[in-house]
PDB file of C-alpha atoms in Angstrom:
ATOM      1  CA  MET A 978     128.105 123.681  79.637  1.00  0.00           C
ATOM      2  CA  ALA A 979     128.812 120.726  81.902  1.00  0.00           C
ATOM      3  CA  LYS A 980     131.465 118.318  81.045  1.00  0.00           C
ATOM      4  CA  GLU A 981     130.281 115.079  79.906  1.00  0.00           C
ATOM      5  CA  ARG A 982     131.085 112.185  82.220  1.00  0.00           C
ATOM      6  CA  GLU A 983     131.063 108.521  81.521  1.00  0.00           C
ATOM      7  CA  ILE A 984     129.316 106.139  83.870  1.00  0.00           C
ATOM      8  CA  PRO A 985     131.813 105.042  86.507  1.00  0.00           C
ATOM      9  CA  VAL A 986     132.675 101.251  86.627  1.00  0.00           C
ATOM     10  CA  VAL A 987     132.257  99.876  90.114  1.00  0.00           C
ATOM     11  CA  GLN A 988     134.261  96.769  91.048  1.00  0.00           C
ATOM     12  CA  ASN A 989     132.192  94.422  93.172  1.00  0.00           C
ATOM     13  CA  PRO A 990     129.166  96.509  93.734  1.00  0.00           C
ATOM     14  CA  ILE A 991     126.891  95.856  96.615  1.00  0.00           C
ATOM     15  CA  GLN A 992     123.732  93.641  95.707  1.00  0.00           C
ATOM     16  CA  TYR A 993     120.729  94.826  97.641  1.00  0.00           C
ATOM     17  CA  GLY A 994     118.337  92.797  95.390  1.00  0.00           C
ATOM     18  CA  GLN A 995     116.393  93.056  92.224  1.00  0.00           C
ATOM     19  CA  VAL A 996     113.593  95.350  91.325  1.00  0.00           C
ATOM     20  CA  ALA A 997     110.525  93.389  90.696  1.00  0.00           C
ATOM     21  CA  PRO A 998     108.930  93.614  87.158  1.00  0.00           C
ATOM     22  CA  PHE A 999     106.778  96.660  86.647  1.00  0.00           C
ATOM     23  CA  GLU A1000     104.711  98.412  84.251  1.00  0.00           C
ATOM     24  CA  PHE A1001     103.046 102.088  84.482  1.00  0.00           C
ATOM     25  CA  ILE A1002     102.002 104.726  82.262  1.00  0.00           C
ATOM     26  CA  SER A1003     104.544 107.243  80.885  1.00  0.00           C
ATOM     27  CA  GLN A1004     104.135 110.992  80.520  1.00  0.00           C
ATOM     28  CA  GLU A1005     103.307 110.147  76.843  1.00  0.00           C
ATOM     29  CA  ASN A1006     100.326 108.070  78.054  1.00  0.00           C
ATOM     30  CA  GLN A1007     102.146 104.764  76.919  1.00  0.00           C
ATOM     31  CA  PRO A1008     103.010 101.745  78.798  1.00  0.00           C
ATOM     32  CA  PHE A1009     106.535 101.630  80.243  1.00  0.00           C
ATOM     33  CA  GLY A1010     108.119  99.411  82.530  1.00  0.00           C
ATOM     34  CA  SER A1011     111.183  97.355  83.640  1.00  0.00           C
ATOM     35  CA  LYS A1012     111.331  95.619  80.163  1.00  0.00           C
ATOM     36  CA  ASP A1013     111.992  98.952  78.724  1.00  0.00           C
ATOM     37  CA  LEU A1014     115.168  99.293  81.012  1.00  0.00           C
ATOM     38  CA  GLN A1015     116.583  95.996  80.496  1.00  0.00           C
ATOM     39  CA  GLY A1016     120.325  95.911  79.819  1.00  0.00           C
ATOM     40  CA  GLN A1017     120.675  99.651  80.861  1.00  0.00           C
ATOM     41  CA  TYR A1018     121.794 101.498  83.909  1.00  0.00           C
ATOM     42  CA  TRP A1019     119.013 103.651  85.447  1.00  0.00           C
ATOM     43  CA  VAL A1020     118.396 106.019  88.180  1.00  0.00           C
ATOM     44  CA  CYS A1021     115.103 106.641  89.686  1.00  0.00           C
ATOM     45  CA  ASN A1022     113.322 108.789  92.203  1.00  0.00           C
ATOM     46  CA  PHE A1023     109.786 109.183  93.850  1.00  0.00           C
ATOM     47  CA  ILE A1024     107.957 112.595  93.411  1.00  0.00           C
ATOM     48  CA  PHE A1025     104.733 114.295  93.140  1.00  0.00           C
ATOM     49  CA  THR A1026     104.165 117.269  91.094  1.00  0.00           C
ATOM     50  CA  HIS A1027     102.312 119.404  93.527  1.00  0.00           C
ATOM     51  CA  CYS A1028     104.804 118.818  96.339  1.00  0.00           C
ATOM     52  CA  MET A1029     106.314 121.998  97.715  1.00  0.00           C
ATOM     53  CA  GLY A1030     109.051 120.171  99.710  1.00  0.00           C
ATOM     54  CA  PRO A1031     111.722 117.998  98.517  1.00  0.00           C
ATOM     55  CA  CYS A1032     110.308 116.982  95.220  1.00  0.00           C
ATOM     56  CA  PRO A1033     111.458 119.944  93.154  1.00  0.00           C
ATOM     57  CA  MET A1034     115.079 119.485  94.675  1.00  0.00           C
ATOM     58  CA  LEU A1035     115.051 115.775  93.721  1.00  0.00           C
ATOM     59  CA  THR A1036     113.779 116.586  90.195  1.00  0.00           C
ATOM     60  CA  SER A1037     116.532 119.349  89.907  1.00  0.00           C
ATOM     61  CA  THR A1038     119.122 116.846  90.983  1.00  0.00           C
ATOM     62  CA  MET A1039     118.000 114.270  88.466  1.00  0.00           C
ATOM     63  CA  ASN A1040     118.077 116.949  85.967  1.00  0.00           C
ATOM     64  CA  SER A1041     121.687 117.705  86.803  1.00  0.00           C
ATOM     65  CA  LEU A1042     122.672 114.020  86.628  1.00  0.00           C
ATOM     66  CA  GLU A1043     120.901 113.542  83.267  1.00  0.00           C
ATOM     67  CA  ARG A1044     122.877 116.395  81.974  1.00  0.00           C
ATOM     68  CA  GLU A1045     126.205 115.458  83.405  1.00  0.00           C
ATOM     69  CA  PHE A1046     126.108 111.629  82.448  1.00  0.00           C
ATOM     70  CA  THR A1047     125.298 111.630  78.818  1.00  0.00           C
ATOM     71  CA  SER A1048     125.711 107.870  78.013  1.00  0.00           C
ATOM     72  CA  PRO A1049     122.653 106.539  76.073  1.00  0.00           C
ATOM     73  CA  ASN A1050     122.734 103.482  78.244  1.00  0.00           C
ATOM     74  CA  LEU A1051     121.906 105.489  81.281  1.00  0.00           C
ATOM     75  CA  LYS A1052     118.053 106.244  81.931  1.00  0.00           C
ATOM     76  CA  PHE A1053     116.160 108.216  84.545  1.00  0.00           C
ATOM     77  CA  VAL A1054     112.756 107.473  85.786  1.00  0.00           C
ATOM     78  CA  SER A1055     110.603 109.438  88.131  1.00  0.00           C
ATOM     79  CA  PHE A1056     107.656 107.632  89.688  1.00  0.00           C
ATOM     80  CA  SER A1057     104.784 109.577  90.884  1.00  0.00           C
ATOM     81  CA  VAL A1058     103.627 108.732  94.366  1.00  0.00           C
ATOM     82  CA  ASP A1059     100.378 110.683  93.697  1.00  0.00           C
ATOM     83  CA  PRO A1060      98.903 109.125  90.521  1.00  0.00           C
ATOM     84  CA  LYS A1061      95.434 110.514  91.271  1.00  0.00           C
ATOM     85  CA  LYS A1062      96.762 113.973  90.506  1.00  0.00           C
ATOM     86  CA  ASP A1063      99.675 113.193  88.348  1.00  0.00           C
ATOM     87  CA  THR A1064      98.115 112.292  84.938  1.00  0.00           C
ATOM     88  CA  PRO A1065     100.217 111.632  82.012  1.00  0.00           C
ATOM     89  CA  ASP A1066      99.498 115.287  80.885  1.00  0.00           C
ATOM     90  CA  VAL A1067     100.382 116.539  84.251  1.00  0.00           C
ATOM     91  CA  LEU A1068     103.709 114.752  84.369  1.00  0.00           C
ATOM     92  CA  LYS A1069     104.377 115.959  80.808  1.00  0.00           C
ATOM     93  CA  THR A1070     103.963 119.546  81.864  1.00  0.00           C
ATOM     94  CA  TYR A1071     106.154 119.053  84.990  1.00  0.00           C
ATOM     95  CA  ALA A1072     108.757 117.308  82.901  1.00  0.00           C
ATOM     96  CA  LYS A1073     108.955 120.226  80.510  1.00  0.00           C
ATOM     97  CA  SER A1074     109.241 122.732  83.429  1.00  0.00           C
ATOM     98  CA  PHE A1075     112.461 121.061  84.293  1.00  0.00           C
ATOM     99  CA  SER A1076     113.586 120.857  80.695  1.00  0.00           C
ATOM    100  CA  ALA A1077     113.758 117.009  81.039  1.00  0.00           C
ATOM    101  CA  ASN A1078     115.336 115.089  78.095  1.00  0.00           C
ATOM    102  CA  LEU A1079     112.262 112.814  77.559  1.00  0.00           C
ATOM    103  CA  SER A1080     114.381 110.421  75.342  1.00  0.00           C
ATOM    104  CA  ARG A1081     116.297 109.434  78.499  1.00  0.00           C
ATOM    105  CA  TRP A1082     114.006 110.500  81.225  1.00  0.00           C
ATOM    106  CA  THR A1083     110.487 108.947  81.865  1.00  0.00           C
ATOM    107  CA  PHE A1084     107.881 109.989  84.275  1.00  0.00           C
ATOM    108  CA  LEU A1085     105.483 107.355  85.452  1.00  0.00           C
ATOM    109  CA  THR A1086     102.088 107.308  87.010  1.00  0.00           C
ATOM    110  CA  GLY A1087      99.796 104.317  87.584  1.00  0.00           C
ATOM    111  CA  GLU A1088      97.863 102.492  90.210  1.00  0.00           C
ATOM    112  CA  LYS A1089      98.883 103.817  93.658  1.00  0.00           C
ATOM    113  CA  THR A1090      98.803 100.523  95.474  1.00  0.00           C
ATOM    114  CA  LYS A1091     101.126  99.042  92.814  1.00  0.00           C
ATOM    115  CA  ILE A1092     103.414 101.972  92.938  1.00  0.00           C
ATOM    116  CA  TYR A1093     103.532 101.894  96.727  1.00  0.00           C
ATOM    117  CA  GLU A1094     104.176  98.102  96.768  1.00  0.00           C
ATOM    118  CA  LEU A1095     106.987  98.475  94.332  1.00  0.00           C
ATOM    119  CA  ILE A1096     108.546 101.285  96.641  1.00  0.00           C
ATOM    120  CA  ARG A1097     108.220  98.987  99.621  1.00  0.00           C
ATOM    121  CA  SER A1098     109.265  95.647  98.420  1.00  0.00           C
ATOM    122  CA  SER A1099     111.662  96.454  95.576  1.00  0.00           C
ATOM    123  CA  PHE A1100     113.394  99.764  96.801  1.00  0.00           C
ATOM    124  CA  LYS A1101     113.079  99.034 100.430  1.00  0.00           C
ATOM    125  CA  LEU A1102     111.710 102.500 101.221  1.00  0.00           C
ATOM    126  CA  ALA A1103     108.909 103.532 103.565  1.00  0.00           C
ATOM    127  CA  VAL A1104     105.823 105.068 101.976  1.00  0.00           C
ATOM    128  CA  GLU A1105     102.579 105.584 103.808  1.00  0.00           C
ATOM    129  CA  GLU A1106      99.514 107.785 103.504  1.00  0.00           C
ATOM    130  CA  MET A1107      99.266 110.643 105.946  1.00  0.00           C
ATOM    131  CA  PRO A1108      96.406 110.866 108.083  1.00  0.00           C
ATOM    132  CA  PRO A1109      93.920 113.655 107.151  1.00  0.00           C
ATOM    133  CA  GLN A1110      94.659 115.850 110.189  1.00  0.00           C
ATOM    134  CA  SER A1111      98.232 115.668 109.280  1.00  0.00           C
ATOM    135  CA  LYS A1112      97.960 117.025 105.727  1.00  0.00           C
ATOM    136  CA  LYS A1113      99.248 120.469 104.816  1.00  0.00           C
ATOM    137  CA  PRO A1114      98.849 121.793 101.279  1.00  0.00           C
ATOM    138  CA  GLY A1115     101.764 120.836  99.173  1.00  0.00           C
ATOM    139  CA  ASP A1116     103.307 118.155 101.639  1.00  0.00           C
ATOM    140  CA  GLU A1117     101.015 115.414 100.979  1.00  0.00           C
ATOM    141  CA  ALA A1118     100.011 113.058  98.138  1.00  0.00           C
ATOM    142  CA  ASP A1119      96.302 112.031  97.794  1.00  0.00           C
TER     143      ASP A1119
END
């Protein structure tokens, strides 16, 4: 069993900006958004459940973090970048396959344009659709 760790306190953290308010649909088919995370620390990633590349590794890393840092004030959020395929039921099955603690870790799906805009504007990350000729099974989101 991993040793429990407290959330480290960082003096003068770098401020990159704030995450815009959002609300999507959880693996429980319920609305979940930034209001549910107010006053808490949270870690997020961007995945899709049929990914055969980095997504399983990202999810495994989140799982390790969730088990290592046990503070109830630390939450985990995985945003699907393929909401067409990643329905709440699909996300719930995916979460269970990684033994995710769903009291602290939420998997979200929603409108693709809104998810992509949040990724670009709030997280300052690149996200684009692949041209059809570049798509390989398991490497692309629809």
